[in-house]
Short mmCIF file of C-alpha atoms in Angstrom, two decimals:
data_model
loop_
_atom_site.label_atom_id
_atom_site.label_comp_id
_atom_site.label_asym_id
_atom_site.label_seq_id
_atom_site.Cartn_x
_atom_site.Cartn_y
_atom_site.Cartn_z
CA MET A 1047 -134.89 -10.05 23.09
CA LYS A 1048 -132.76 -9.95 25.93
CA ASN A 1049 -133.34 -9.33 29.29
CA ILE A 1050 -133.94 -5.57 31.45
CA LEU A 1051 -131.54 -4.90 34.13
CA ILE A 1052 -133.53 -1.63 36.32
CA PHE A 1053 -131.57 0.30 38.71
CA ASN A 1054 -132.82 0.65 42.18
CA ASP A 1055 -132.17 3.49 44.68
CA PHE A 1056 -135.33 2.57 46.55
CA SER A 1057 -136.94 6.05 45.37
CA ARG A 1058 -140.88 7.13 44.35
CA GLU A 1059 -139.07 7.21 40.77
CA ALA A 1060 -137.36 3.73 40.87
CA GLU A 1061 -140.81 2.12 42.31
CA HIS A 1062 -142.49 3.60 39.08
CA ALA A 1063 -139.87 2.40 36.62
CA THR A 1064 -140.06 -0.87 38.07
CA GLU A 1065 -143.77 -1.46 37.38
CA LEU A 1066 -143.04 -0.86 33.28
CA ALA A 1067 -140.13 -2.55 33.63
CA LEU A 1068 -142.29 -5.64 34.47
CA LEU A 1069 -144.44 -4.89 32.10
CA LEU A 1070 -141.95 -5.13 29.18
CA ALA A 1071 -140.14 -7.91 30.80
CA GLY A 1072 -143.73 -9.63 30.64
CA LYS A 1073 -144.83 -8.99 27.13
CA THR A 1074 -141.43 -9.49 25.52
CA ASN A 1075 -141.63 -12.61 27.65
CA THR A 1076 -137.19 -11.57 29.54
CA ASN A 1077 -136.34 -12.03 33.35
CA LEU A 1078 -135.90 -8.96 34.98
CA TYR A 1079 -133.10 -7.86 37.55
CA VAL A 1080 -133.17 -5.52 39.93
CA TRP A 1081 -129.57 -3.99 41.34
CA ASN A 1082 -130.04 -1.86 44.41
CA THR A 1083 -127.91 0.87 43.96
CA PHE A 1084 -126.86 1.23 47.75
CA ASP A 1085 -127.69 -0.33 51.23
CA GLN A 1086 -130.91 -0.42 52.21
CA ALA A 1087 -130.33 -0.58 55.95
CA HIS A 1088 -127.47 1.74 55.62
CA GLU A 1089 -130.46 4.39 54.53
CA ARG A 1090 -132.64 3.66 57.05
CA VAL A 1091 -129.94 4.27 59.84
CA ALA A 1092 -129.37 7.94 57.93
CA LYS A 1093 -133.07 9.07 57.36
CA GLU A 1094 -133.40 7.97 61.54
CA LEU A 1095 -130.31 10.48 62.21
CA ALA A 1096 -132.21 13.03 59.89
CA ALA A 1097 -135.08 12.63 61.53
CA ILE A 1098 -133.72 13.24 64.94
CA ASN A 1099 -131.96 16.19 64.65
CA ALA A 1100 -134.71 17.49 62.66
CA ASN A 1101 -136.53 16.18 66.31
CA GLU A 1102 -139.62 14.72 63.87
CA GLU A 1103 -140.92 11.07 64.79
CA ILE A 1104 -139.13 8.60 63.76
CA VAL A 1105 -140.90 6.67 60.59
CA GLU A 1106 -140.85 2.66 60.61
CA PHE A 1107 -139.02 1.69 57.57
CA ASP A 1108 -139.11 -1.94 55.95
CA ALA A 1109 -135.77 -3.94 56.21
CA ASP A 1110 -137.53 -6.36 53.60
CA ASN A 1111 -135.62 -5.85 50.43
CA THR A 1112 -138.48 -7.96 47.89
CA SER A 1113 -141.85 -7.00 49.80
CA TRP A 1114 -142.82 -3.53 47.45
CA ILE A 1115 -141.50 -5.48 44.56
CA GLU A 1116 -143.82 -8.41 45.06
CA LYS A 1117 -146.89 -5.86 45.63
CA LEU A 1118 -146.13 -4.63 41.89
CA GLU A 1119 -145.76 -8.00 40.57
CA SER A 1120 -149.09 -9.28 41.92
CA LYS A 1121 -150.81 -5.94 40.84
CA LEU A 1122 -149.77 -6.72 37.08
CA ASN A 1123 -150.37 -10.04 37.50
CA TRP A 1124 -154.45 -9.23 38.49
CA GLN A 1125 -154.47 -6.62 35.38
CA SER A 1126 -152.62 -8.66 32.93
CA GLY A 1127 -152.07 -12.22 33.94
CA LEU A 1128 -148.41 -11.11 33.09
CA MET A 1129 -145.42 -12.87 36.17
CA PRO A 1130 -142.05 -11.93 34.46
CA VAL A 1131 -139.67 -13.50 36.15
CA VAL A 1132 -137.98 -11.20 38.67
CA GLN A 1133 -133.75 -11.96 40.40
CA PHE A 1134 -132.26 -9.12 42.55
CA ILE A 1135 -128.74 -8.48 41.55
CA GLU A 1136 -126.17 -10.15 45.03
CA GLY A 1137 -122.61 -10.28 45.53
CA VAL A 1138 -122.11 -7.07 43.15
CA ASP A 1139 -121.55 -3.95 44.38
CA TYR A 1140 -122.93 -1.62 42.42
CA ALA A 1141 -120.99 0.48 40.34
CA PRO A 1142 -120.61 1.64 36.49
CA ASP A 1143 -117.58 -0.51 36.18
CA ASN A 1144 -119.31 -3.39 37.57
CA VAL A 1145 -121.87 -3.35 34.95
CA PHE A 1146 -120.31 -5.03 32.02
CA ARG A 1147 -120.15 -8.28 34.03
CA ILE A 1148 -123.57 -7.95 35.15
CA VAL A 1149 -124.51 -7.46 31.55
CA GLN A 1150 -122.28 -10.65 29.91
CA LYS A 1151 -123.68 -13.39 33.57
CA TYR A 1152 -127.39 -12.18 33.10
CA ASP A 1153 -127.78 -11.75 29.08
CA VAL A 1154 -129.33 -7.88 29.23
CA GLY A 1155 -130.10 -6.31 26.72
CA MET A 1156 -131.60 -3.07 28.37
CA LEU A 1157 -131.02 -0.90 31.04
CA ILE A 1158 -133.87 1.26 32.93
CA LYS A 1159 -133.57 3.89 35.44
CA GLY A 1160 -136.44 6.31 37.08
CA ILE A 1161 -136.13 9.89 37.65
CA THR A 1162 -137.91 12.56 38.82
CA ALA A 1163 -138.01 16.57 38.16
CA ASN A 1164 -135.42 18.67 41.26
CA GLU A 1165 -136.81 21.85 42.83
CA ASP A 1166 -136.63 23.52 39.78
CA GLU A 1167 -139.01 21.22 37.69
CA VAL A 1168 -135.86 19.98 35.91
CA LEU A 1169 -135.68 16.57 34.47
CA ARG A 1170 -131.84 15.41 34.69
CA ILE A 1171 -130.89 11.95 33.43
CA GLY A 1172 -127.54 12.03 35.12
CA SER A 1173 -123.78 11.25 33.91
CA GLU A 1174 -123.09 7.97 36.03
CA ALA A 1175 -125.96 5.77 33.70
CA LEU A 1176 -125.20 6.80 30.47
CA SER A 1177 -121.20 5.68 31.67
CA CYS A 1178 -123.20 2.88 32.86
CA SER A 1179 -124.85 2.30 29.30
CA THR A 1180 -121.29 3.21 27.84
CA LYS A 1181 -119.39 0.85 29.48
CA SER A 1182 -121.91 -1.95 28.88
CA GLY A 1183 -123.39 -1.13 25.39
CA CYS A 1184 -126.31 -2.17 26.64
CA PRO A 1185 -128.86 1.00 25.49
CA VAL A 1186 -130.58 2.95 28.81
CA MET A 1187 -133.81 3.97 29.38
CA PHE A 1188 -134.87 6.78 30.92
CA ILE A 1189 -138.35 6.66 32.47
CA PRO A 1190 -139.92 10.08 33.97
CA GLU A 1191 -142.07 9.52 36.77
CA LYS A 1192 -144.76 11.48 35.86
CA PHE A 1193 -145.23 8.94 32.76
CA GLU A 1194 -148.55 6.94 32.72
CA TYR A 1195 -148.09 3.74 33.37
CA LYS A 1196 -148.97 1.37 29.88
CA ALA A 1197 -146.65 -0.14 26.76
CA PHE A 1198 -145.62 1.87 24.54
CA GLU A 1199 -147.24 2.25 21.67
CA LYS A 1200 -145.27 4.70 19.71
CA MET A 1201 -141.92 4.64 19.18
CA VAL A 1202 -139.81 7.91 17.58
CA TYR A 1203 -136.25 7.22 16.38
CA ALA A 1204 -134.88 10.99 15.76
CA THR A 1205 -131.62 10.61 14.20
CA ASP A 1206 -130.02 11.62 10.60
CA LEU A 1207 -130.68 9.16 8.03
CA ARG A 1208 -128.01 9.21 6.71
CA PHE A 1209 -125.96 7.91 10.22
CA CYS A 1210 -128.64 5.95 11.25
CA ARG A 1211 -127.66 3.17 13.10
CA ARG A 1212 -129.28 -0.28 11.88
CA GLU A 1213 -128.91 -2.19 15.30
CA VAL A 1214 -131.06 0.77 17.27
CA VAL A 1215 -133.10 -0.16 14.04
CA THR A 1216 -133.03 -3.98 14.38
CA PHE A 1217 -133.93 -3.70 18.20
CA LEU A 1218 -137.08 -1.36 18.06
CA SER A 1219 -138.26 -3.36 15.25
CA GLN A 1220 -138.02 -6.45 17.43
CA LEU A 1221 -139.44 -4.45 20.55
CA ALA A 1222 -142.00 -3.21 18.22
CA LYS A 1223 -143.04 -6.67 17.68
CA MET A 1224 -143.49 -7.77 20.62
CA ILE A 1225 -145.31 -5.30 22.21
CA ASN A 1226 -147.63 -4.09 19.31
CA ALA A 1227 -145.97 -1.02 18.77
CA SER A 1228 -145.03 1.15 15.36
CA VAL A 1229 -141.74 2.48 14.90
CA LEU A 1230 -141.33 6.13 13.80
CA ILE A 1231 -137.31 7.12 12.02
CA ALA A 1232 -138.23 10.58 12.28
CA ASN A 1233 -134.94 11.78 9.37
CA ILE A 1234 -133.33 15.89 10.98
CA PRO A 1235 -130.65 16.75 8.84
CA ALA A 1236 -127.39 17.05 11.63
CA GLU A 1237 -125.93 20.44 12.08
CA GLY A 1238 -124.16 21.93 9.03
CA LEU A 1239 -125.37 19.01 6.77
CA PRO A 1240 -128.04 19.83 3.68
CA TYR A 1241 -131.54 18.86 3.77
CA MET A 1242 -132.44 15.39 2.34
CA GLU A 1243 -135.31 16.01 -0.41
CA ASP A 1244 -138.22 14.02 0.11
CA SER A 1245 -138.17 11.70 -2.38
CA TYR A 1246 -134.46 11.04 -2.04
CA ALA A 1247 -135.33 10.01 1.69
CA ARG A 1248 -138.15 7.95 1.18
CA SER A 1249 -135.47 5.99 -1.16
CA VAL A 1250 -132.66 5.99 1.12
CA PHE A 1251 -134.98 4.88 4.03
CA GLU A 1252 -136.54 1.69 2.22
CA LYS A 1253 -133.62 1.08 0.95
CA GLU A 1254 -130.81 1.01 4.22
CA THR A 1255 -134.01 0.60 6.38
CA LEU A 1256 -136.53 -1.22 5.57
CA ASN A 1257 -136.62 -4.92 5.26
CA PRO A 1258 -139.08 -7.83 4.95
CA GLY A 1259 -138.71 -8.94 8.75
CA ASN A 1260 -139.59 -4.91 9.80
CA HIS A 1261 -141.44 -3.38 7.54
CA GLU A 1262 -144.73 -3.64 9.30
CA HIS A 1263 -144.04 -1.77 11.99
CA ILE A 1264 -141.43 1.16 10.60
CA TYR A 1265 -142.35 4.13 9.15
CA PHE A 1266 -140.74 7.13 7.92
CA SER A 1267 -140.91 10.61 8.17
CA ASN A 1268 -138.51 13.33 6.86
CA ILE A 1269 -138.32 16.72 9.33
CA ARG A 1270 -137.53 20.21 7.58
CA GLU A 1271 -137.14 21.73 11.02
CA ARG A 1272 -134.08 22.38 11.90
CA ASP A 1273 -134.75 22.97 15.72
CA ILE A 1274 -134.43 20.32 17.37
CA PRO A 1275 -136.06 20.88 20.69
CA LYS A 1276 -139.13 21.82 18.60
CA ALA A 1277 -139.08 19.01 16.25
CA ILE A 1278 -139.09 17.11 19.05
CA ASP A 1279 -141.42 18.40 20.83
CA VAL A 1280 -143.66 18.06 17.54
CA LEU A 1281 -142.87 14.25 17.24
CA VAL A 1282 -144.08 13.72 21.03
CA ASN A 1283 -146.29 16.03 22.27
CA GLY A 1284 -147.69 16.85 18.26
CA MET A 1285 -147.55 13.35 17.12
CA ASN A 1286 -148.30 11.67 20.85
CA ASN A 1287 -144.89 9.33 20.25
CA ASP A 1288 -144.60 8.06 23.67
CA LEU A 1289 -141.02 6.66 23.49
CA LEU A 1290 -138.38 9.22 22.56
CA VAL A 1291 -134.99 7.28 21.13
CA MET A 1292 -131.91 8.99 20.36
CA VAL A 1293 -127.55 7.62 20.73
CA ASN A 1294 -125.57 9.46 23.02
CA HIS A 1295 -123.19 12.21 22.28
CA LYS A 1296 -124.56 11.95 18.44
CA PHE A 1297 -125.77 14.97 16.98
CA HIS A 1298 -129.84 15.55 18.11
CA PHE A 1299 -128.99 14.00 21.87
CA ASN A 1300 -126.50 17.03 22.37
CA GLU A 1301 -128.96 19.74 20.89
CA LEU A 1302 -131.39 18.63 22.73
CA LEU A 1303 -129.69 17.71 26.04
CA ARG A 1304 -128.29 20.80 26.17
CA HIS A 1305 -124.30 19.92 26.03
CA ASP A 1306 -124.33 19.74 29.86
CA VAL A 1307 -122.70 16.91 32.05
CA SER A 1308 -125.34 16.79 33.95
CA TYR A 1309 -128.18 16.60 31.07
CA SER A 1310 -132.02 17.43 31.20
CA LEU A 1311 -134.86 17.04 29.07
CA PRO A 1312 -136.97 19.96 28.16
CA ASP A 1313 -140.06 20.64 30.62
CA ASN A 1314 -142.40 19.72 27.92
CA LEU A 1315 -140.87 15.95 27.40
CA HIS A 1316 -142.34 13.66 30.26
CA VAL A 1317 -142.38 10.81 27.95
CA PRO A 1318 -139.73 7.96 28.39
CA LEU A 1319 -135.87 8.60 26.70
CA LEU A 1320 -134.68 5.09 25.42
CA VAL A 1321 -130.50 6.39 24.53
CA PHE A 1322 -127.86 3.74 22.81
CA PRO A 1323 -124.37 4.38 23.52
#
């Protein structure tokens, strides 16, 4: 596994996502790189001005960019004994156009971003993070603030088996081995394509997906339901998978996230979403 990079905007959801990122880095023996998406000092001034204009008490702001994550590291070490290497990205301003060189320089293989529901309880994953994924070639994991802090036990890759990406399966297989999890390949026919009969789908899965290195962690399910939100609801909530995996702008991704520039997750999905470019 390559290293992990998390985008930090000093929000509650970013801190929550960092807890999970630290756990994953510890279990996969990788480094965690933290990239601040804005200057905290500028944000502190903005909050002070907002408090003054609203006639509210000015809250003390911590100017130390590292103390918050040191507390999370201590918590993880106390709970699990894990202590991953954490480093901050310095000298390069955060921007999607700068992601590729950061990924190359620090050998990053996965991006992470925390998300939270807006006032309408809608979980928007944001096009900028998807752009970072596309420009860098790395998958990006969106972690809802309400997701329970834990390592994944059951991951599901929703795909049409005829377009199942081998590099996605390889990535998930490697991750599953390191964190002692399982991977379910859920075959859902893409819009306009015929349903694959069970015996044929199973033979394609065994021939194209399984190999001696991953057969102990990877399972298969042939889904008849063509309504994607319903199918995903069953896979996540009915079958208790705690990581949903999809490919950006492909088939089920667009059907689930509503073909919108500001993509949003259905309100019944509160598990992390791993999106491959």
